[in-house]
Short mmCIF file of the C-alpha atoms (twelve columns), coordinates in Angstrom:
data_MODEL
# 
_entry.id   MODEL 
# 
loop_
_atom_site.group_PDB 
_atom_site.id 
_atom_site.type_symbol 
_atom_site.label_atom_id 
_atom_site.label_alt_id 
_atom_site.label_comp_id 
_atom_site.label_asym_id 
_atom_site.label_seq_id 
_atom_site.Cartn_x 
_atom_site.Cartn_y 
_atom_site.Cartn_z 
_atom_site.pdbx_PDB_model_num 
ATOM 1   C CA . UNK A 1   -23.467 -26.608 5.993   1 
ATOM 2   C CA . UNK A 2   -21.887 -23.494 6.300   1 
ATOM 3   C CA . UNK A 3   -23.199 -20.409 8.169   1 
ATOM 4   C CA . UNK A 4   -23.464 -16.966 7.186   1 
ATOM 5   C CA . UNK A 5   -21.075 -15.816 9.306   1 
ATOM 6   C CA . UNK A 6   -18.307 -18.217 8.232   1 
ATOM 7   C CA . UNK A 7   -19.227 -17.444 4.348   1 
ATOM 8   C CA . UNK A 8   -18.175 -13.627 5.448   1 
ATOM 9   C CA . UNK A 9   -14.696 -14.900 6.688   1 
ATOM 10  C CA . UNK A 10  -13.794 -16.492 3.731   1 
ATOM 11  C CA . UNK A 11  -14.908 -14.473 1.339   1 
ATOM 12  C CA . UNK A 12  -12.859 -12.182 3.508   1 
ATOM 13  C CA . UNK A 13  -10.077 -13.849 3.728   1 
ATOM 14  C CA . UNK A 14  -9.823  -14.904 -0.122  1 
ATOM 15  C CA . UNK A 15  -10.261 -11.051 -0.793  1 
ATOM 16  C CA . UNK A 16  -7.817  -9.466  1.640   1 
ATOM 17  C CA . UNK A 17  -5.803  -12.285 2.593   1 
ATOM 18  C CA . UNK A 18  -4.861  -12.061 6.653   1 
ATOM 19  C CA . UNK A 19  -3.196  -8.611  6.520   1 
ATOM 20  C CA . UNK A 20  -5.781  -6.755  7.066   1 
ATOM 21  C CA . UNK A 21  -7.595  -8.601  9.975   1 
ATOM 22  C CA . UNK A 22  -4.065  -8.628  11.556  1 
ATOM 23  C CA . UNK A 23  -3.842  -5.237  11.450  1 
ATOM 24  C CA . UNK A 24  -7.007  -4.612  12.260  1 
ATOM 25  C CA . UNK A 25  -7.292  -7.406  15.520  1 
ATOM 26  C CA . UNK A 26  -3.464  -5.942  16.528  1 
ATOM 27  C CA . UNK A 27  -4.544  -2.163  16.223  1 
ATOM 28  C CA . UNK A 28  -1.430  -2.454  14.169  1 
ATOM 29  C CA . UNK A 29  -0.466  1.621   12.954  1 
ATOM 30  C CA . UNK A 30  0.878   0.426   10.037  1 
ATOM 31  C CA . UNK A 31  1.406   4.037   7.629   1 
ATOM 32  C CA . UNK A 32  3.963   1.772   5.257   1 
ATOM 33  C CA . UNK A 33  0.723   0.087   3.925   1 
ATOM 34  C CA . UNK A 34  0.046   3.534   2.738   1 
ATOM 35  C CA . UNK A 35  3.279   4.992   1.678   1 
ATOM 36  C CA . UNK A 36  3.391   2.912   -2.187  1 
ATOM 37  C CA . UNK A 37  4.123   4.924   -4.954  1 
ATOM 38  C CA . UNK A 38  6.392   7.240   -3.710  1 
ATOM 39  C CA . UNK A 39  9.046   6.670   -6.216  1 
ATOM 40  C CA . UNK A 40  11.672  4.648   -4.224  1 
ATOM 41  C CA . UNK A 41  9.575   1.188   -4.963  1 
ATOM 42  C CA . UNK A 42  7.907   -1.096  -7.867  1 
ATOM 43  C CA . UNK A 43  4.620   0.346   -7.330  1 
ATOM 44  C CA . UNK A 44  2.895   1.936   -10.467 1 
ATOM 45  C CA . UNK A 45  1.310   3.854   -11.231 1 
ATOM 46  C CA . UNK A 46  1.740   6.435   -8.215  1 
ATOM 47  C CA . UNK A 47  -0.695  6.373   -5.286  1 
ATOM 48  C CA . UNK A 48  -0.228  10.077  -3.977  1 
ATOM 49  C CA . UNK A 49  0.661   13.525  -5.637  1 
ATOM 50  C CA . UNK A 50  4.129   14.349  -7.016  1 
ATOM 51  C CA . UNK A 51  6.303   15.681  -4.213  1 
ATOM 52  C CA . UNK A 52  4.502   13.248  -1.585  1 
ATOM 53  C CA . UNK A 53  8.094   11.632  -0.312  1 
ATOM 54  C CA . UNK A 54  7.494   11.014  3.309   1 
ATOM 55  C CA . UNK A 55  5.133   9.724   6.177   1 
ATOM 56  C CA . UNK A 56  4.173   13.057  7.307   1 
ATOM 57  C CA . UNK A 57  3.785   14.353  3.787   1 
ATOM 58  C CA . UNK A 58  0.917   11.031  3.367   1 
ATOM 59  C CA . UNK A 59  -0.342  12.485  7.047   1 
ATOM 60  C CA . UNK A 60  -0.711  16.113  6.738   1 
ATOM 61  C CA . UNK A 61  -2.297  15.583  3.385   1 
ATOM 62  C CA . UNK A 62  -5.426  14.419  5.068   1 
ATOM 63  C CA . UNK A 63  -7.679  15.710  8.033   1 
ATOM 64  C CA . UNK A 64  -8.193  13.549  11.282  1 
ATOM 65  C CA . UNK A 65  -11.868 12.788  10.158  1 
ATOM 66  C CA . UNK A 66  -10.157 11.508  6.852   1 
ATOM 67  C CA . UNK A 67  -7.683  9.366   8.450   1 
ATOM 68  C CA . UNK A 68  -10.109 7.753   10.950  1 
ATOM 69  C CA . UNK A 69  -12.928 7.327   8.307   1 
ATOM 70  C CA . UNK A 70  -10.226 5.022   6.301   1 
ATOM 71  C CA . UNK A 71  -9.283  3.008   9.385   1 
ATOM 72  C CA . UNK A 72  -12.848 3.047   10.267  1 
ATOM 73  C CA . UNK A 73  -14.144 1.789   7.165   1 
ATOM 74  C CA . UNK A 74  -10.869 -0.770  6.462   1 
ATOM 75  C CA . UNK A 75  -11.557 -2.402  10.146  1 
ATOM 76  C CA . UNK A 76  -15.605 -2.353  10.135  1 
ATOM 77  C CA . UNK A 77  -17.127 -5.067  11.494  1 
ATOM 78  C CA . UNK A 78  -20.575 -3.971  12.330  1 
ATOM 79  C CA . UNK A 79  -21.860 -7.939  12.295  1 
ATOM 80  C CA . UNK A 80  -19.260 -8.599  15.200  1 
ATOM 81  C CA . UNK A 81  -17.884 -11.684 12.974  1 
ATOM 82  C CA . UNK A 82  -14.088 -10.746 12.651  1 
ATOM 83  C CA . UNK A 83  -13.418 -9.878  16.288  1 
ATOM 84  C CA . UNK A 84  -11.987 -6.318  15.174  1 
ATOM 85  C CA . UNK A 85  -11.646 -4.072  18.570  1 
ATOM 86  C CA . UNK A 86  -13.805 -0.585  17.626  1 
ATOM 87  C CA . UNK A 87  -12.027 2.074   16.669  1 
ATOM 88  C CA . UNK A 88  -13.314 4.733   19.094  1 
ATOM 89  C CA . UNK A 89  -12.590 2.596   22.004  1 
ATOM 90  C CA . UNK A 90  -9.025  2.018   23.786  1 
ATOM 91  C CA . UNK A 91  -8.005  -2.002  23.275  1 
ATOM 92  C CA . UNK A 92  -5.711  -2.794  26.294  1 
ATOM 93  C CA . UNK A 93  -3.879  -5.177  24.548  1 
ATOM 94  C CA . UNK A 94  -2.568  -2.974  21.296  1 
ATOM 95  C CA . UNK A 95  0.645   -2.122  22.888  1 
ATOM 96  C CA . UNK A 96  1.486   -5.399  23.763  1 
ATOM 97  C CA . UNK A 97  4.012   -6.308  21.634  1 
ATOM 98  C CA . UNK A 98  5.939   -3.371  22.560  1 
ATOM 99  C CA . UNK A 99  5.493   -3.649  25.954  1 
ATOM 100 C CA . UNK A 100 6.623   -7.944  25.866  1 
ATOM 101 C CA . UNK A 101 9.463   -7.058  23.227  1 
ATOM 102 C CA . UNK A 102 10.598  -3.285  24.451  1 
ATOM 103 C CA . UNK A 103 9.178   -1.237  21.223  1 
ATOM 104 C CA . UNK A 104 12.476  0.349   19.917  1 
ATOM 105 C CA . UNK A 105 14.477  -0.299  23.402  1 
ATOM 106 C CA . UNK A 106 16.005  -3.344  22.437  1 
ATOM 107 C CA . UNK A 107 19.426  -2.678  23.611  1 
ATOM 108 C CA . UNK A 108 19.094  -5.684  26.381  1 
ATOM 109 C CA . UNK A 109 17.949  -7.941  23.019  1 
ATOM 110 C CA . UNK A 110 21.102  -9.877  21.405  1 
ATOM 111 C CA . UNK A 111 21.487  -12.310 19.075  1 
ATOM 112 C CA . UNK A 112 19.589  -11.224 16.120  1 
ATOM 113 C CA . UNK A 113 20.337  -10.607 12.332  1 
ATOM 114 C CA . UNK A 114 17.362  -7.633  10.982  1 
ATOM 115 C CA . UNK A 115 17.444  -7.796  7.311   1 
ATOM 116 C CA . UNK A 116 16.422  -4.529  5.285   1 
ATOM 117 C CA . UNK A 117 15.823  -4.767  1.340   1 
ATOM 118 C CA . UNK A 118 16.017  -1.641  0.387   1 
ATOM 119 C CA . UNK A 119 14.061  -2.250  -2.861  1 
ATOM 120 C CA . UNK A 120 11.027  -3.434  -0.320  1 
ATOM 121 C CA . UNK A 121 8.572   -0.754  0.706   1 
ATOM 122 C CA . UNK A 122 8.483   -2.224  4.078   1 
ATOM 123 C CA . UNK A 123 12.233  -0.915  4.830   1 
ATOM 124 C CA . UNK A 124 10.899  2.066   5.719   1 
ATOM 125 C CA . UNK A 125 9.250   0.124   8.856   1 
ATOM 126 C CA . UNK A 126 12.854  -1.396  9.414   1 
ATOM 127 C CA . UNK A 127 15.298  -1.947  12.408  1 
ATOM 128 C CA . UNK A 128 18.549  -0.062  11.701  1 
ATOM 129 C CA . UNK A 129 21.403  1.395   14.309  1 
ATOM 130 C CA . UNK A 130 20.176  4.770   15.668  1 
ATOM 131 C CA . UNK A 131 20.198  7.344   13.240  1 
ATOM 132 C CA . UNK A 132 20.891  5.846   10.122  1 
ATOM 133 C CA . UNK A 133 18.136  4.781   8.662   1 
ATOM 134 C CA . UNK A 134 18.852  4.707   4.750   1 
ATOM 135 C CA . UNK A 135 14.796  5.238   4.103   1 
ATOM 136 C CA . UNK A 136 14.792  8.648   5.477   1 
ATOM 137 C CA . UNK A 137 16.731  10.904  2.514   1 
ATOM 138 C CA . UNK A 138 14.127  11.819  0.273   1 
ATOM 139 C CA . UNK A 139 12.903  8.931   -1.988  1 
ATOM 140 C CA . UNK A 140 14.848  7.464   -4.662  1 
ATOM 141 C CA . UNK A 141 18.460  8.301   -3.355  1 
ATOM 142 C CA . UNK A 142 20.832  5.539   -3.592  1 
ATOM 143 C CA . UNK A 143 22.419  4.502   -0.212  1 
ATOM 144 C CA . UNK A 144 26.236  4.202   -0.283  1 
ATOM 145 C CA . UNK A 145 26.554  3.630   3.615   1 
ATOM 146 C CA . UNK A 146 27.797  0.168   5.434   1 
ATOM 147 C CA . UNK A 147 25.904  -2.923  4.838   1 
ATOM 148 C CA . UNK A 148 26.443  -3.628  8.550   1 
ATOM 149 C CA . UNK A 149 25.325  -1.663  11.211  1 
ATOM 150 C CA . UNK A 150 25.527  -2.454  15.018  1 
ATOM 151 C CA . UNK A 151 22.049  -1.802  16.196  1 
ATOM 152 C CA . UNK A 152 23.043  -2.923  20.261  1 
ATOM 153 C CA . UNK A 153 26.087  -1.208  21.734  1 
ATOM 154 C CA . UNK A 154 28.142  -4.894  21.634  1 
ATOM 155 C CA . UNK A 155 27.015  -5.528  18.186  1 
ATOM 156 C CA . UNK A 156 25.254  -8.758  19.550  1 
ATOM 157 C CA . UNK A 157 22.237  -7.393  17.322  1 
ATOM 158 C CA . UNK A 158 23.095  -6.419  13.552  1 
ATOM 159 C CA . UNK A 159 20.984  -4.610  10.772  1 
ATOM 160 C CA . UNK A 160 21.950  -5.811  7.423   1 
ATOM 161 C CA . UNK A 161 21.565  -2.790  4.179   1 
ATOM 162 C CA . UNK A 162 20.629  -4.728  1.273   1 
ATOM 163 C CA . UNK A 163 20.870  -2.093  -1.539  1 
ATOM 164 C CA . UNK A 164 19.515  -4.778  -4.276  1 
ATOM 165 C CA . UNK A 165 17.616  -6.747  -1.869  1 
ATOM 166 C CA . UNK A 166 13.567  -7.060  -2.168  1 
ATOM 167 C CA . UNK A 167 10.836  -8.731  0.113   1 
ATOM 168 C CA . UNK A 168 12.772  -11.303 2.266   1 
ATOM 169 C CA . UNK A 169 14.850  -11.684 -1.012  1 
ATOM 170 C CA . UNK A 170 17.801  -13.155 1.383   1 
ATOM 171 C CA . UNK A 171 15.138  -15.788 3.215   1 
ATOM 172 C CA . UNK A 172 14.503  -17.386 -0.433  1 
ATOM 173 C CA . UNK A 173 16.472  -20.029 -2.494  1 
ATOM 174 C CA . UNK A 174 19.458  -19.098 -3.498  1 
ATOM 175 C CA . UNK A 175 19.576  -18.657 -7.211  1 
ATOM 176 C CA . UNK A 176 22.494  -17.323 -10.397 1 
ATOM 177 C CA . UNK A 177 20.545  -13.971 -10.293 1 
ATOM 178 C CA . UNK A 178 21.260  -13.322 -6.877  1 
ATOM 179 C CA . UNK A 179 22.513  -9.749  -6.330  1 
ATOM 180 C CA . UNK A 180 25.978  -9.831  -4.334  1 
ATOM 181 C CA . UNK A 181 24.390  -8.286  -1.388  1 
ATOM 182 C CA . UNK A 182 21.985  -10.734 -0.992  1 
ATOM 183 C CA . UNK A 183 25.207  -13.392 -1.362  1 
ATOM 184 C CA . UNK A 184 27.151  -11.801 1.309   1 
ATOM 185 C CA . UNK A 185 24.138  -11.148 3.662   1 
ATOM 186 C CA . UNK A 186 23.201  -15.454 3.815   1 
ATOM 187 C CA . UNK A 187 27.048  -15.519 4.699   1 
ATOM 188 C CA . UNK A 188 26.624  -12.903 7.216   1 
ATOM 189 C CA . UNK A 189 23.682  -14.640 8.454   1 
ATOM 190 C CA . UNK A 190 25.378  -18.189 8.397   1 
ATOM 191 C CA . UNK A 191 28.415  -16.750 10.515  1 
ATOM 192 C CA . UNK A 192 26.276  -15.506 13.431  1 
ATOM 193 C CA . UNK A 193 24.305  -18.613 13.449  1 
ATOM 194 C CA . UNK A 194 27.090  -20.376 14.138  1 
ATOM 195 C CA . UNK A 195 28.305  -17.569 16.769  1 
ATOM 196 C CA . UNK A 196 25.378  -17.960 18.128  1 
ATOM 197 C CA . UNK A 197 25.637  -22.033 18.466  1 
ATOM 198 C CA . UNK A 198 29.055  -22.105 19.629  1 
ATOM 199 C CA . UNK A 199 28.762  -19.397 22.473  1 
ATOM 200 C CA . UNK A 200 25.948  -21.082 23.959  1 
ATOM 201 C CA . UNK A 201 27.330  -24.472 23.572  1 
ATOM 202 C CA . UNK A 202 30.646  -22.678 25.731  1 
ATOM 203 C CA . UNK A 203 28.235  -21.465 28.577  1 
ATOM 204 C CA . UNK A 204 26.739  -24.591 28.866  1 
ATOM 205 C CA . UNK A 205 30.301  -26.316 29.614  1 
ATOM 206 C CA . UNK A 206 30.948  -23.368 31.806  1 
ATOM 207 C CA . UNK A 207 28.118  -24.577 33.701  1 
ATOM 208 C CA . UNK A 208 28.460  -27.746 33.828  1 
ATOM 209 C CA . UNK A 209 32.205  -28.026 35.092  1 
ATOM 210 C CA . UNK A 210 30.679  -25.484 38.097  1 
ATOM 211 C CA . UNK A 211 29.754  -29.259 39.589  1 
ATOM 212 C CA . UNK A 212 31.987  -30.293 42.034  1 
ATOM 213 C CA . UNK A 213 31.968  -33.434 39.983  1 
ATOM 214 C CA . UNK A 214 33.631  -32.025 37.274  1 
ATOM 215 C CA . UNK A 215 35.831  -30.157 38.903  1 
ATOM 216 C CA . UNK A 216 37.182  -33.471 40.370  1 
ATOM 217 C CA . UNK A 217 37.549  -34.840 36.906  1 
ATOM 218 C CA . UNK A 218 38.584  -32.355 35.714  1 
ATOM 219 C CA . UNK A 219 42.029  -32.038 38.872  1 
ATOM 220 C CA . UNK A 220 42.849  -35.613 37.967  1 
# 
């Protein structure tokens, strides 16, 4: 028999999907589910006034009471059934992923390959190298810079520009309608993998032959 309570969650979760109660349960500041419409995406028709082209233009538009009545309203849970922290009271753990992972100070992180699609709304919440981030010309301009870009000073973490590339476009089976981008970023990705594999596979020789017992083997 199901209860009440569970009869809310999933009629929740068939409505909303797990988005929102992420965002909601993470205290997630998430303006990019906002910012559709503006022109540079496949959303349509428009979902704020001509001229509206970035963040701050979505923010100013609104009061403070306007802004936390919509996040108020989007993360109610006045039965206490979805676990959502309330809004007018600090949640300890919201910066937690940025404290665990460094927020933007990632230059001690290596190893990784971020993948933009420039044709997904979500670039705009993107890792790229400091100062150049292609989302931040005013919407609709076509981006003619690298594909590459070194995001740590050794280049041991990458950004990739996909000009063509959508939602995790790159992550999906490869198809004949790929986009060359898209191509030459699963190559990209391929060849750090295997970077990746064969400089750790080095250190742990390195670490083995530190053994005085390889050492010997390895003098005679």
């Amino acid at each position: 028999m199901i209860t009440p309570e569970q009869q809310q969650c999933q009629t929740k979760a068939e409505s909303e999907g797990c988005w929102t109660p992420l965002c909601c349960n993470e205290n997630m500041n998430l303006i990019i589910t906002e910012a559709r419409g503006l022109g540079g995406d496949f959303f349509w028709p428009p979902t704020h006034s001509r001229g509206t082209k970035t963040y701050n233009d979505i923010v100013s538009a609104r009061s403070q009471d306007e802004q936390y009545q919509e996040v108020n309203e989007e993360c109610a849970d006045r039965n206490k059934v979805f676990g959502y922290p309330s809004p007018k009271s600090y949640d300890p753990w919201s910066r937690r992923l940025d404290d665990y992972y460094g927020g933007l100070r990632i230059d001690s992180q290596s190893n990784i390959v971020f993948s933009n699609g420039l044709l997904d709304p979500w670039s705009a919440a993107g890792v790229y190298a400091y100062g150049m981030d292609p989302t931040t010309p005013s919407s609709g301009e076509t981006y003619y810079g690298p594909m590459v870009q070194n995001v740590t000073k050794d280049g041991s973490a990458i950004a990739l520009i996909l000009d063509l590339g959508g939602h995790h476009l790159d992550l999906m089976y490869s198809t004949e309608e790929d986009p060359e981008c898209v191509r030459e970023a699963r190559r990209i990705q391929e060849e750090n993998i295997a970077k990746w594999i064969h400089e750790w596979n080095e250190s742990v020789e390195k670490r083995i032959c530190l053994s005085p017992s390889c050492a010997k083997t390895v003098f005679l």
